[in-house]
Tab-separated table of C-alpha atoms and ligand atoms in Angstrom:
chain	number	residue	atom	x	y	z
Y	147	MET	CA	16.491	42.487	18.835
Y	148	SER	CA	13.831	39.918	17.974
Y	149	ALA	CA	12.168	39.972	14.548
Y	150	THR	CA	8.740	41.556	14.204
Y	151	PRO	CA	5.868	39.172	13.357
Y	152	ASP	CA	5.802	40.582	9.848
Y	153	HIS	CA	9.538	39.995	9.334
Y	154	LEU	CA	9.187	36.518	10.667
Y	155	LEU	CA	6.478	35.647	8.157
Y	156	ARG	CA	8.233	37.333	5.236
Y	157	ALA	CA	11.468	35.516	5.969
Y	158	ALA	CA	9.626	32.178	6.182
Y	159	PHE	CA	8.212	32.714	2.677
Y	160	ASP	CA	11.353	34.189	1.120
Y	161	PRO	CA	11.803	32.712	-2.400
Y	162	ASP	CA	15.612	32.975	-2.382
Y	163	THR	CA	15.884	31.153	0.921
Y	164	PHE	CA	13.541	28.508	-0.457
Y	165	ARG	CA	15.694	28.085	-3.572
Y	166	GLY	CA	18.857	27.631	-1.518
Y	167	ASP	CA	17.216	25.298	1.007
Y	168	GLY	CA	15.727	23.240	-1.788
Y	169	GLU	CA	18.994	22.885	-3.682
Y	170	ARG	CA	20.819	21.664	-0.592
Y	171	LEU	CA	18.009	19.299	0.368
Y	172	LEU	CA	17.798	17.846	-3.116
Y	173	ALA	CA	21.556	17.275	-3.208
Y	174	ARG	CA	21.296	15.464	0.114
Y	175	LEU	CA	18.437	13.286	-1.151
Y	176	ALA	CA	20.358	12.418	-4.317
Y	177	ASP	CA	23.351	11.360	-2.162
Y	178	HIS	CA	21.004	9.256	-0.047
Y	179	LEU	CA	19.641	7.548	-3.156
Y	180	GLU	CA	23.125	6.932	-4.500
Y	181	ARG	CA	24.297	5.428	-1.206
Y	182	GLY	CA	21.168	3.311	-0.978
Y	183	LEU	CA	21.680	1.772	-4.379
Y	184	GLN	CA	25.274	0.759	-3.698
Y	185	ALA	CA	26.125	-2.631	-2.327
Y	186	ASP	CA	28.196	-1.360	0.603
Y	187	ASN	CA	25.525	1.048	1.651
Y	188	GLY	CA	25.280	0.533	5.404
Y	189	ALA	CA	22.068	-0.192	7.220
Y	190	VAL	CA	18.714	-0.618	5.557
Y	191	LEU	CA	17.110	-0.063	8.938
Y	192	PRO	CA	19.289	1.739	11.489
Y	193	TRP	CA	17.510	0.132	14.413
Y	194	ARG	CA	17.090	1.969	17.729
Y	195	GLU	CA	14.843	1.045	20.612
Y	196	PRO	CA	11.643	3.166	20.453
Y	197	SER	CA	12.375	4.887	23.777
Y	198	ARG	CA	15.904	5.776	22.621
Y	199	MET	CA	14.519	7.193	19.387
Y	200	LEU	CA	11.971	9.238	21.320
Y	201	GLU	CA	14.762	10.628	23.483
Y	202	ARG	CA	16.976	11.352	20.480
Y	203	TRP	CA	14.287	13.493	18.860
Y	204	ARG	CA	13.257	15.331	22.071
Y	205	ALA	CA	13.014	19.055	21.382
Y	206	ASP	CA	11.841	22.229	23.062
Y	207	PHE	CA	10.009	24.074	20.320
Y	208	GLU	CA	9.722	27.249	22.419
Y	209	THR	CA	13.470	27.741	22.845
Y	210	GLY	CA	14.836	25.800	19.846
Y	211	ALA	CA	16.850	23.476	22.088
Y	212	SER	CA	17.090	19.855	20.927
Y	213	ALA	CA	18.601	16.558	21.992
Y	214	LEU	CA	19.775	15.981	18.403
Y	215	PRO	CA	23.480	16.619	17.842
Y	216	GLY	CA	24.098	19.864	16.005
Y	217	VAL	CA	20.711	21.493	16.698
Y	218	HIS	CA	20.668	24.350	19.178
Y	219	ALA	CA	18.837	27.534	20.007
Y	220	GLY	CA	19.559	30.519	17.790
Y	221	MET	CA	20.342	28.612	14.575
Y	222	SER	CA	18.944	29.977	11.334
Y	223	PRO	CA	15.914	28.110	9.944
Y	224	SER	CA	18.047	27.000	6.974
Y	225	ALA	CA	20.684	25.541	9.273
Y	226	VAL	CA	17.977	23.757	11.267
Y	227	LEU	CA	16.617	22.259	8.035
Y	228	ASP	CA	20.091	21.074	7.045
Y	229	VAL	CA	20.778	19.318	10.324
Y	230	LEU	CA	17.281	17.900	10.733
Y	231	SER	CA	17.172	16.511	7.211
Y	232	MET	CA	20.559	14.885	7.783
Y	233	HIS	CA	19.311	13.169	10.957
Y	234	MET	CA	15.979	12.255	9.383
Y	235	LEU	CA	17.769	10.482	6.552
Y	236	ASP	CA	20.292	8.878	8.893
Y	237	ASP	CA	17.408	7.387	10.874
Y	238	ALA	CA	15.369	6.419	7.812
Y	239	THR	CA	14.397	2.907	6.806
Y	240	GLN	CA	16.216	2.956	3.483
Y	241	LEU	CA	13.689	1.762	0.913
Y	242	HIS	CA	16.201	2.359	-1.871
Y	243	HIS	CA	18.541	-0.204	-0.287
Y	244	PRO	CA	18.417	-3.645	-1.980
Y	245	GLY	CA	18.271	-5.211	1.494
Y	246	PHE	CA	14.796	-3.720	1.900
Y	247	VAL	CA	12.685	-6.868	1.579
Y	248	GLY	CA	10.098	-5.917	4.187
Y	249	HIS	CA	6.604	-4.556	3.837
Y	250	GLN	CA	4.878	-3.847	0.542
Y	251	VAL	CA	5.859	-0.223	0.189
Y	252	ALA	CA	7.586	0.848	-3.007
Y	253	PRO	CA	11.063	2.321	-3.158
Y	254	PRO	CA	9.716	5.548	-4.601
Y	255	LEU	CA	10.661	6.522	-8.097
Y	256	PRO	CA	12.735	9.738	-7.855
Y	257	LEU	CA	10.656	11.476	-10.516
Y	258	ALA	CA	7.434	10.588	-8.695
Y	259	ALA	CA	8.851	11.848	-5.390
Y	260	LEU	CA	9.695	15.169	-7.036
Y	261	CYS	CA	6.149	15.442	-8.334
Y	262	ASP	CA	4.814	14.686	-4.858
Y	263	PHE	CA	6.928	17.499	-3.515
Y	264	ALA	CA	5.547	19.848	-6.166
Y	265	ALA	CA	2.017	18.704	-5.327
Y	266	ALA	CA	2.658	19.438	-1.654
Y	267	PHE	CA	4.068	22.823	-2.511
Y	268	THR	CA	1.102	23.947	-4.610
Y	269	ASN	CA	-1.266	22.403	-2.036
Y	270	ASN	CA	-4.034	22.286	-4.616
Y	271	GLY	CA	-6.607	20.307	-2.683
Y	272	MET	CA	-8.910	18.034	-4.552
Y	273	ALA	CA	-12.231	18.370	-2.794
Y	274	VAL	CA	-13.709	20.505	-5.553
Y	275	TYR	CA	-12.581	21.147	-9.088
Y	276	GLU	CA	-11.831	24.819	-8.431
Y	277	MET	CA	-9.223	23.913	-5.836
Y	278	GLY	CA	-7.350	21.527	-8.098
Y	279	GLN	CA	-8.352	21.806	-11.718
Y	280	GLN	CA	-5.241	20.241	-13.227
Y	281	GLY	CA	-5.108	17.561	-10.547
Y	282	THR	CA	-8.729	16.647	-11.231
Y	283	ALA	CA	-8.062	16.277	-14.961
Y	284	MET	CA	-4.958	14.159	-14.317
Y	285	GLU	CA	-6.808	12.037	-11.773
Y	286	LEU	CA	-9.643	11.264	-14.182
Y	287	HIS	CA	-7.163	10.281	-16.899
Y	288	VAL	CA	-5.075	8.114	-14.590
Y	289	VAL	CA	-8.130	6.362	-13.157
Y	290	ASP	CA	-9.448	5.675	-16.676
Y	291	TRP	CA	-6.093	4.261	-17.669
Y	292	MET	CA	-5.981	1.964	-14.637
Y	293	ALA	CA	-9.537	0.726	-15.223
Y	294	LYS	CA	-8.633	0.004	-18.832
Y	295	GLN	CA	-5.578	-2.056	-17.835
Y	296	LEU	CA	-7.864	-4.297	-15.798
Y	297	GLY	CA	-10.435	-4.602	-18.584
Y	298	LEU	CA	-13.259	-3.119	-16.541
Y	299	GLY	CA	-15.028	-1.859	-19.643
Y	300	SER	CA	-15.975	1.437	-21.211
Y	301	ALA	CA	-18.402	2.516	-18.461
Y	302	ALA	CA	-15.742	2.195	-15.747
Y	303	GLY	CA	-14.524	5.020	-13.552
Y	304	GLY	CA	-13.474	5.817	-10.049
Y	305	VAL	CA	-11.338	7.975	-7.851
Y	306	LEU	CA	-7.964	8.182	-6.114
Y	307	THR	CA	-7.902	8.005	-2.354
Y	308	SER	CA	-5.458	7.766	0.523
Y	309	GLY	CA	-4.523	4.124	0.806
Y	310	GLY	CA	-5.920	0.666	0.314
Y	311	THR	CA	-7.662	0.577	3.658
Y	312	LEU	CA	-9.738	3.672	2.947
Y	313	ALA	CA	-10.243	2.501	-0.634
Y	314	THR	CA	-11.676	-0.800	0.612
Y	315	LEU	CA	-14.132	1.010	2.854
Y	316	THR	CA	-15.101	3.218	-0.098
Y	317	ALA	CA	-15.728	0.269	-2.407
Y	318	LEU	CA	-17.680	-1.668	0.217
Y	319	LEU	CA	-19.827	1.383	0.983
Y	320	ALA	CA	-20.712	1.512	-2.713
Y	321	MET	CA	-21.448	-2.218	-2.678
Y	322	ARG	CA	-23.725	-1.764	0.328
Y	323	GLN	CA	-25.610	1.075	-1.306
Y	324	ALA	CA	-26.018	-0.892	-4.526
Y	325	ARG	CA	-26.927	-4.301	-3.117
Y	326	ALA	CA	-28.454	-3.883	0.354
Y	327	GLY	CA	-31.954	-3.720	-1.076
Y	328	TRP	CA	-32.783	-0.442	0.631
Y	329	ASP	CA	-31.279	3.067	0.784
Y	330	VAL	CA	-28.778	2.575	3.599
Y	331	TRP	CA	-27.388	6.067	3.202
Y	332	THR	CA	-30.795	7.545	4.049
Y	333	ASP	CA	-32.447	4.954	6.240
Y	334	GLY	CA	-29.406	3.616	8.067
Y	335	SER	CA	-28.476	0.024	8.721
Y	336	ILE	CA	-31.839	-0.891	10.208
Y	337	GLY	CA	-33.766	-1.065	6.932
Y	338	GLY	CA	-33.274	-4.821	6.483
Y	339	PRO	CA	-31.359	-7.912	7.593
Y	340	PRO	CA	-27.728	-7.474	8.685
Y	341	PRO	CA	-25.452	-7.508	5.620
Y	342	ALA	CA	-22.374	-9.654	5.131
Y	343	VAL	CA	-19.627	-10.266	2.618
Y	344	LEU	CA	-17.658	-13.424	1.776
Y	345	VAL	CA	-13.876	-13.213	1.796
Y	346	SER	CA	-10.876	-15.535	1.959
Y	347	GLU	CA	-9.487	-16.174	5.418
Y	348	GLN	CA	-6.195	-14.753	4.089
Y	349	ALA	CA	-7.701	-11.358	3.172
Y	350	HIS	CA	-6.060	-8.182	4.446
Y	351	TYR	CA	-7.565	-6.882	7.689
Y	352	CYS	CA	-8.896	-3.780	5.931
Y	353	ALA	CA	-11.960	-5.791	4.814
Y	354	ASP	CA	-12.712	-6.761	8.396
Y	355	ARG	CA	-12.178	-3.180	9.489
Y	356	ALA	CA	-14.529	-1.791	6.818
Y	357	VAL	CA	-17.220	-4.301	7.738
Y	358	ARG	CA	-17.010	-3.393	11.429
Y	359	ILE	CA	-17.003	0.339	10.669
Y	360	MET	CA	-20.196	-0.192	8.663
Y	361	GLY	CA	-21.710	-1.749	11.770
Y	362	TRP	CA	-22.089	-5.302	10.477
Y	363	GLY	CA	-20.177	-6.730	13.432
Y	364	GLU	CA	-17.938	-9.760	13.482
Y	365	GLY	CA	-20.480	-11.902	11.623
Y	366	GLY	CA	-20.496	-9.436	8.735
Y	367	LEU	CA	-17.250	-10.898	7.417
Y	368	ILE	CA	-17.568	-14.529	6.439
Y	369	ARG	CA	-14.160	-16.125	6.060
Y	370	VAL	CA	-13.904	-18.845	3.437
Y	371	PRO	CA	-11.017	-21.322	3.944
Y	372	VAL	CA	-8.051	-21.415	1.586
Y	373	ASP	CA	-6.334	-24.257	-0.291
Y	374	ASP	CA	-2.710	-25.388	0.041
Y	375	GLU	CA	-1.578	-22.347	-1.911
Y	376	TYR	CA	-3.523	-19.961	0.337
Y	377	ARG	CA	-6.133	-19.211	-2.358
Y	378	MET	CA	-9.810	-19.021	-1.582
Y	379	ARG	CA	-11.574	-22.410	-1.834
Y	380	THR	CA	-14.233	-21.207	-4.247
Y	381	ASP	CA	-15.840	-24.666	-4.201
Y	382	LEU	CA	-16.960	-23.767	-0.659
Y	383	LEU	CA	-18.712	-20.533	-1.640
Y	384	PRO	CA	-22.206	-22.102	-2.029
Y	385	GLU	CA	-21.961	-23.713	1.400
Y	386	TYR	CA	-20.772	-20.531	3.107
Y	387	LEU	CA	-23.436	-18.454	1.368
Y	388	ALA	CA	-26.170	-20.857	2.458
Y	389	ARG	CA	-24.895	-20.900	6.033
Y	390	ALA	CA	-24.824	-17.104	6.186
Y	391	GLN	CA	-28.344	-16.890	4.836
Y	392	GLN	CA	-29.561	-19.437	7.359
Y	393	ALA	CA	-27.984	-17.288	10.067
Y	394	GLY	CA	-30.130	-14.368	8.871
Y	395	ARG	CA	-27.459	-12.488	6.968
Y	396	ARG	CA	-28.034	-10.779	3.655
Y	397	VAL	CA	-24.836	-11.508	1.710
Y	398	LEU	CA	-24.056	-8.621	-0.618
Y	399	GLY	CA	-20.882	-9.763	-2.303
Y	400	VAL	CA	-17.601	-11.639	-2.476
Y	401	ILE	CA	-14.153	-10.134	-2.054
Y	402	GLY	CA	-11.334	-11.755	-3.987
Y	403	SER	CA	-7.749	-11.077	-2.916
Y	404	ALA	CA	-5.395	-10.482	-5.824
Y	405	CYS	CA	-3.122	-10.991	-4.184
Y	406	SER	CA	-3.201	-11.702	-0.456
Y	407	THR	CA	-0.797	-9.911	1.843
Y	408	ALA	CA	0.907	-12.740	3.704
Y	409	THR	CA	1.830	-15.074	0.827
Y	410	GLY	CA	0.914	-13.063	-2.284
Y	411	SER	CA	-1.665	-15.656	-3.354
Y	412	PHE	CA	-4.257	-14.900	-6.022
Y	413	ASP	CA	-7.796	-16.036	-5.351
Y	414	PRO	CA	-9.352	-17.667	-8.447
Y	415	LEU	CA	-11.255	-14.696	-9.821
Y	416	VAL	CA	-13.099	-16.461	-12.652
Y	417	PRO	CA	-14.993	-18.842	-10.313
Y	418	ILE	CA	-15.677	-15.897	-7.997
Y	419	ALA	CA	-17.087	-13.905	-10.931
Y	420	ASP	CA	-19.235	-16.878	-12.005
Y	421	PHE	CA	-20.530	-17.318	-8.474
Y	422	CYS	CA	-21.352	-13.619	-8.117
Y	423	ALA	CA	-23.139	-13.613	-11.475
Y	424	ALA	CA	-25.184	-16.679	-10.537
Y	425	HIS	CA	-26.250	-15.245	-7.165
Y	426	ASP	CA	-26.539	-11.564	-8.069
Y	427	LEU	CA	-23.685	-10.625	-5.740
Y	428	TRP	CA	-21.223	-7.756	-5.974
Y	429	MET	CA	-17.704	-8.824	-6.861
Y	430	HIS	CA	-14.965	-6.794	-5.251
Y	431	VAL	CA	-11.256	-7.424	-5.823
Y	432	ASP	CA	-8.561	-6.304	-3.426
Y	433	GLY	CA	-5.825	-5.675	-5.967
Y	434	ALA	CA	-3.920	-3.326	-3.659
Y	435	HIS	CA	-0.699	-5.179	-4.354
Y	436	GLY	CA	-1.359	-7.570	-7.217
Y	437	ALA	CA	-3.442	-5.552	-9.690
Y	438	ALA	CA	-0.119	-4.306	-11.028
Y	439	LEU	CA	0.505	-7.755	-12.516
Y	440	ALA	CA	-1.927	-6.612	-15.225
Y	441	LEU	CA	0.979	-4.526	-16.517
Y	442	SER	CA	3.320	-7.499	-16.818
Y	443	GLY	CA	3.358	-9.146	-20.227
Y	444	LYS	CA	4.495	-12.336	-18.497
Y	445	TYR	CA	2.269	-12.526	-15.430
Y	446	ALA	CA	-0.983	-10.725	-16.316
Y	447	ASP	CA	-2.881	-14.003	-16.602
Y	448	ARG	CA	-2.679	-14.432	-12.822
Y	449	LEU	CA	-5.454	-11.823	-12.706
Y	450	ALA	CA	-7.781	-13.634	-15.108
Y	451	GLY	CA	-11.342	-12.591	-14.313
Y	452	ILE	CA	-10.535	-9.242	-12.716
Y	453	GLY	CA	-12.276	-7.407	-15.558
Y	454	ARG	CA	-15.583	-8.875	-14.393
Y	455	ALA	CA	-15.361	-7.211	-10.951
Y	456	ASP	CA	-17.841	-4.544	-9.884
Y	457	SER	CA	-15.085	-2.819	-7.940
Y	458	VAL	CA	-11.326	-3.095	-7.562
Y	459	ILE	CA	-8.821	-1.274	-5.383
Y	460	TRP	CA	-5.231	-0.796	-6.526
Y	461	ASP	CA	-2.401	0.806	-4.503
Y	462	ALA	CA	0.060	2.717	-6.655
Y	463	HIS	CA	2.383	3.081	-3.636
Y	464	LYS	CA	2.947	-0.652	-3.716
Y	465	MET	CA	3.795	-1.994	-7.183
Y	466	LEU	CA	3.632	1.240	-9.179
Y	467	LEU	CA	6.678	2.746	-7.462
Y	468	GLN	CA	4.838	5.791	-6.099
Y	469	PRO	CA	5.433	7.566	-2.807
Y	470	ALA	CA	2.598	6.819	-0.361
Y	471	LEU	CA	-0.269	7.273	-0.510
Y	472	VAL	CA	-2.153	6.849	-3.764
Y	473	THR	CA	-4.826	4.226	-4.313
Y	474	ALA	CA	-7.400	3.870	-7.055
Y	475	VAL	CA	-10.949	2.750	-6.273
Y	476	LEU	CA	-12.286	1.523	-9.602
Y	477	PHE	CA	-15.857	0.630	-10.519
Y	478	LYS	CA	-17.111	-1.257	-13.541
Y	479	ASP	CA	-20.001	1.220	-13.572
Y	480	ALA	CA	-18.607	4.668	-12.785
Y	481	ARG	CA	-21.922	5.778	-11.303
Y	482	HIS	CA	-21.244	3.635	-8.231
Y	483	SER	CA	-18.275	5.840	-7.471
Y	484	ALA	CA	-20.640	8.517	-6.215
Y	485	GLY	CA	-23.024	5.990	-4.698
Y	486	ALA	CA	-20.975	5.484	-1.573
Y	487	PHE	CA	-21.338	9.054	-0.409
Y	488	ALA	CA	-24.359	11.245	-1.070
Y	489	GLN	CA	-24.009	14.372	0.953
Y	490	ASP	CA	-25.658	17.761	1.243
Y	491	ALA	CA	-22.958	20.368	1.812
Y	492	SER	CA	-23.953	23.592	0.130
Y	493	TYR	CA	-20.673	25.301	1.076
Y	494	LEU	CA	-18.757	22.793	-1.047
Y	495	LEU	CA	-20.867	20.433	-3.117
Y	496	GLY	CA	-24.009	20.748	-5.196
Y	497	PRO	CA	-27.307	19.414	-3.852
Y	498	ARG	CA	-27.501	15.704	-3.190
Y	499	GLY	CA	-27.493	13.647	-6.335
Y	500	GLU	CA	-26.199	16.520	-8.417
Y	501	ALA	CA	-22.478	16.234	-7.730
Y	502	ALA	CA	-20.723	17.376	-10.881
Y	503	TRP	CA	-18.553	14.753	-12.583
Y	504	TYR	CA	-15.526	16.963	-12.035
Y	505	ASP	CA	-16.009	17.547	-8.286
Y	506	LEU	CA	-14.319	14.438	-6.933
Y	507	ALA	CA	-15.148	14.980	-3.258
Y	508	GLY	CA	-18.460	13.273	-3.918
Y	509	ARG	CA	-16.569	10.045	-4.523
Y	510	THR	CA	-14.210	9.847	-1.538
Y	511	PHE	CA	-14.268	9.815	2.223
Y	512	GLU	CA	-11.841	12.709	2.160
Y	513	CYS	CA	-12.696	16.375	1.880
Y	514	THR	CA	-9.385	18.152	1.301
Y	515	LYS	CA	-7.257	15.648	-0.551
Y	516	ARG	CA	-3.657	15.763	-1.620
Y	517	MET	CA	-3.102	16.074	-5.358
Y	518	MET	CA	-2.002	12.464	-5.700
Y	519	SER	CA	-2.575	12.212	-9.431
Y	520	PHE	CA	0.398	14.303	-10.556
Y	521	LYS	CA	3.109	11.788	-9.629
Y	522	LEU	CA	1.367	8.855	-11.259
Y	523	TYR	CA	0.360	10.827	-14.325
Y	524	ALA	CA	3.919	12.134	-14.710
Y	525	THR	CA	5.397	8.651	-14.253
Y	526	LEU	CA	3.184	7.306	-17.015
Y	527	ALA	CA	3.826	10.278	-19.268
Y	528	ALA	CA	7.585	10.102	-18.748
Y	529	TYR	CA	8.251	6.363	-18.859
Y	530	GLY	CA	5.095	4.759	-20.208
Y	531	PRO	CA	3.724	1.431	-18.968
Y	532	ALA	CA	6.952	-0.323	-20.068
Y	533	LEU	CA	8.578	0.770	-16.808
Y	534	PHE	CA	5.922	-1.038	-14.784
Y	535	ASP	CA	6.133	-4.138	-16.968
Y	536	ALA	CA	9.900	-4.200	-16.380
Y	537	TYR	CA	9.547	-3.695	-12.631
Y	538	VAL	CA	6.672	-6.080	-11.962
Y	539	THR	CA	8.042	-8.844	-14.168
Y	540	ARG	CA	11.508	-8.550	-12.672
Y	541	THR	CA	10.366	-8.698	-9.061
Y	542	VAL	CA	8.029	-11.662	-9.663
Y	543	ASP	CA	10.800	-13.473	-11.581
Y	544	LEU	CA	13.090	-12.845	-8.642
Y	545	ALA	CA	10.550	-14.342	-6.229
Y	546	HIS	CA	10.531	-17.565	-8.255
Y	547	ASP	CA	14.345	-17.574	-8.268
Y	548	PHE	CA	14.396	-17.028	-4.525
Y	549	ALA	CA	12.022	-19.939	-3.945
Y	550	ALA	CA	14.309	-22.170	-6.041
Y	551	LEU	CA	17.308	-20.958	-4.061
Y	552	LEU	CA	15.562	-21.788	-0.793
Y	553	ARG	CA	14.521	-25.236	-1.992
Y	554	ALA	CA	18.104	-26.033	-2.900
Y	555	GLN	CA	19.235	-25.504	0.722
Y	556	PRO	CA	18.111	-28.184	3.158
Y	557	ASP	CA	18.076	-25.931	6.201
Y	558	PHE	CA	15.374	-23.738	4.641
Y	559	GLU	CA	11.730	-24.305	3.778
Y	560	VAL	CA	9.416	-22.284	1.476
Y	561	ALA	CA	5.795	-21.850	2.543
Y	562	VAL	CA	4.415	-21.943	-0.985
Y	563	GLU	CA	5.607	-21.324	-4.536
Y	564	PRO	CA	5.294	-17.545	-4.913
Y	565	GLN	CA	2.588	-16.158	-7.173
Y	566	ALA	CA	3.681	-12.534	-6.813
Y	567	ASN	CA	6.891	-10.996	-5.433
Y	568	ILE	CA	6.223	-12.174	-1.875
Y	569	VAL	CA	8.131	-15.141	-0.447
Y	570	CYS	CA	7.647	-16.729	2.975
Y	571	PHE	CA	10.282	-19.093	4.312
Y	572	ARG	CA	11.620	-20.645	7.501
Y	573	HIS	CA	15.052	-21.498	8.773
Y	574	LEU	CA	15.234	-25.085	10.042
Y	575	PRO	CA	18.551	-25.548	11.835
Y	576	ALA	CA	19.217	-28.879	13.465
Y	577	GLY	CA	18.605	-29.141	17.187
Y	578	VAL	CA	16.282	-26.128	17.618
Y	579	ALA	CA	13.152	-27.129	19.493
Y	580	ASP	CA	11.080	-23.964	19.197
Y	581	LEU	CA	11.264	-23.079	15.520
Y	582	ASP	CA	8.707	-20.271	15.805
Y	583	ALA	CA	10.733	-18.511	18.472
Y	584	HIS	CA	13.824	-19.116	16.347
Y	585	GLN	CA	12.365	-17.267	13.303
Y	586	ALA	CA	11.367	-14.299	15.468
Y	587	ALA	CA	14.751	-14.145	17.179
Y	588	VAL	CA	16.648	-14.452	13.904
Y	589	ARG	CA	14.584	-11.662	12.363
Y	590	MET	CA	15.249	-9.336	15.264
Y	591	ARG	CA	18.975	-10.046	15.069
Y	592	ILE	CA	18.983	-9.394	11.328
Y	593	ILE	CA	17.228	-6.091	11.842
Y	594	THR	CA	19.626	-4.970	14.526
Y	595	ARG	CA	22.573	-5.881	12.279
Y	596	GLY	CA	20.926	-3.737	9.628
Y	597	LEU	CA	21.877	-5.353	6.307
Y	598	PHE	CA	18.396	-6.662	5.518
Y	599	TYR	CA	14.885	-5.872	6.593
Y	600	PRO	CA	12.617	-8.938	6.356
Y	601	VAL	CA	9.255	-9.114	8.126
Y	602	GLN	CA	7.290	-12.095	9.464
Y	603	THR	CA	3.858	-13.674	9.394
Y	604	MET	CA	1.886	-16.539	10.895
Y	605	LEU	CA	0.565	-19.184	8.495
Y	606	ARG	CA	-1.656	-21.928	9.895
Y	607	GLY	CA	-0.286	-21.280	13.361
Y	608	THR	CA	3.374	-21.361	12.318
Y	609	ARG	CA	5.774	-18.424	12.157
Y	610	TRP	CA	7.515	-17.643	8.848
Y	611	LEU	CA	9.995	-15.061	7.740
Y	612	ARG	CA	8.355	-12.984	5.036
Y	613	THR	CA	9.940	-11.010	2.223
Y	614	SER	CA	8.333	-8.662	-0.291
Y	615	LEU	CA	10.850	-8.174	-3.068
Y	616	MET	CA	9.985	-4.532	-3.687
Y	617	HIS	CA	13.362	-3.225	-4.733
Y	618	PRO	CA	13.982	-3.081	-8.493
Y	619	PHE	CA	17.645	-4.091	-8.093
Y	620	THR	CA	17.669	-6.702	-5.327
Y	621	SER	CA	19.543	-9.607	-6.891
Y	622	ARG	CA	19.776	-13.346	-6.455
Y	623	ASP	CA	23.191	-12.771	-4.821
Y	624	ASP	CA	21.618	-10.363	-2.325
Y	625	LEU	CA	19.087	-13.049	-1.440
Y	626	GLN	CA	21.805	-15.659	-0.995
Y	627	ARG	CA	23.478	-13.136	1.343
Y	628	LEU	CA	20.184	-12.835	3.216
Y	629	LEU	CA	20.187	-16.615	3.782
Y	630	ASP	CA	23.794	-16.464	4.969
Y	631	GLU	CA	22.760	-13.641	7.265
Y	632	VAL	CA	19.943	-15.781	8.656
Y	633	ARG	CA	22.457	-18.542	9.417
Y	634	THR	CA	24.871	-16.088	11.021
Y	635	ALA	CA	22.102	-14.517	13.066
H	18	LIG	C1	-3.830	-6.960	-0.040
H	18	LIG	C2	-3.821	-5.644	0.696
H	18	LIG	N1	-4.943	-4.915	0.780
H	18	LIG	C3	-4.972	-3.738	1.413
H	18	LIG	C4	-3.857	-3.230	2.034
H	18	LIG	C5	-3.947	-1.921	2.762
H	18	LIG	O1	-3.374	-0.925	2.013
H	18	LIG	P1	-2.856	0.440	2.652
H	18	LIG	O2	-1.681	0.091	3.499
H	18	LIG	O3	-2.531	1.288	1.492
H	18	LIG	O4	-3.981	0.999	3.485
H	18	LIG	C6	-2.671	-3.951	1.972
H	18	LIG	C7	-1.450	-3.433	2.629
H	18	LIG	O5	-0.427	-4.045	2.677
H	18	LIG	C8	-2.647	-5.183	1.294
H	18	LIG	O6	-1.538	-5.935	1.224
């Protein structure tokens, strides 16, 4: 006899079932973490062709039938959870594995992941204070703390949002509203000359995306060349500003990358700040990855000048060990945080211009928003900033060690001395004509073997293997093994 709709719902919300499911799932996750941290821990990336993966996870949700081993119609929901979570973890890119040297996503701190789970469970949205009172308070404290670490001053403030890309759009919308010279929010983009912003040619694509979304077109992003270390040539700023103005653009600001994605290079922020001050331009810093160096006693000076920015974005899911996503958009003058969005929505917000300081929806693109403050707040409360100092300093130290290791081996080349925990290098075996194709082929072979997960990038038309040393326990020996693996591959 099939369950009545009421039984079905009651069983799905049964607290005892939840307790049992949760205990088993947590035990499985703890095993996964333990395995990941060991040296003989299997694959960091259990590679399967996309079409094979699609086939593996094929399921008929009406009948409960599945292509996955061990899942079949008629199983209890708890049994389904057990088997699915096992397969999900088996197929996971193992960020807790020291061979994870790929993209800039943190191996999440277990405590922070637990908090994220609790945030998901309470589902206290953050559009308005009433839907997430505690989350709002924690968010305001965390944002204040982050602004303080960067030296943005006592009037600073901001908001948490879902990722660096959205955060960049948010900051640039505020810049546009503040510097366009007319009320763009009300009158639209046609109230004056087409805006533009100056940025290093190494900047993350999110700046380009934000500019295009705002309707400034390709010419709205003016790319300033970089020096040998992939840092913005700030000596060229006057020339590029003049050229843009001659082309009829109204330049609103300069974006400094701190650091860039491909090589982890820090644009010189002091000259950028001086230039912005001299020309009444908005200074924005993309600190998605590198703002965390502010927490390193050893490396904080790489961010010199960041405190003079009008806005900064900072991803906590990169160098603050948080599960994705959680990004701060910080403003030197907190009032700009509401400047990007000024919306009438009587069912949710107060009248335009009267958004209460505690209703954070007025500051973000999002309406319902995950309570992303809890994990970061709890991490800070539990471990203090010393944890971040230890992590950031260690990973940047390791990048310098890795560069030295590479330089000591004649069949390898380093793109540039690392400035953060990102290292780009190439394998140069004798007798290989197409070195670019070689790097790509080697990387693919490494991934399919599974012991390491490096990524790749193009620099000045040449292909490089790229590593972000995100794992707190990747060692110099692991990196020597990676080089051996490159040779074997
Ligand atoms: C410098 C920089 N800015 C922005 C982003 C985009 O951040 P997110 O992936 O959180 O959208 C990245 C991502 O790697 C980045 O490296």
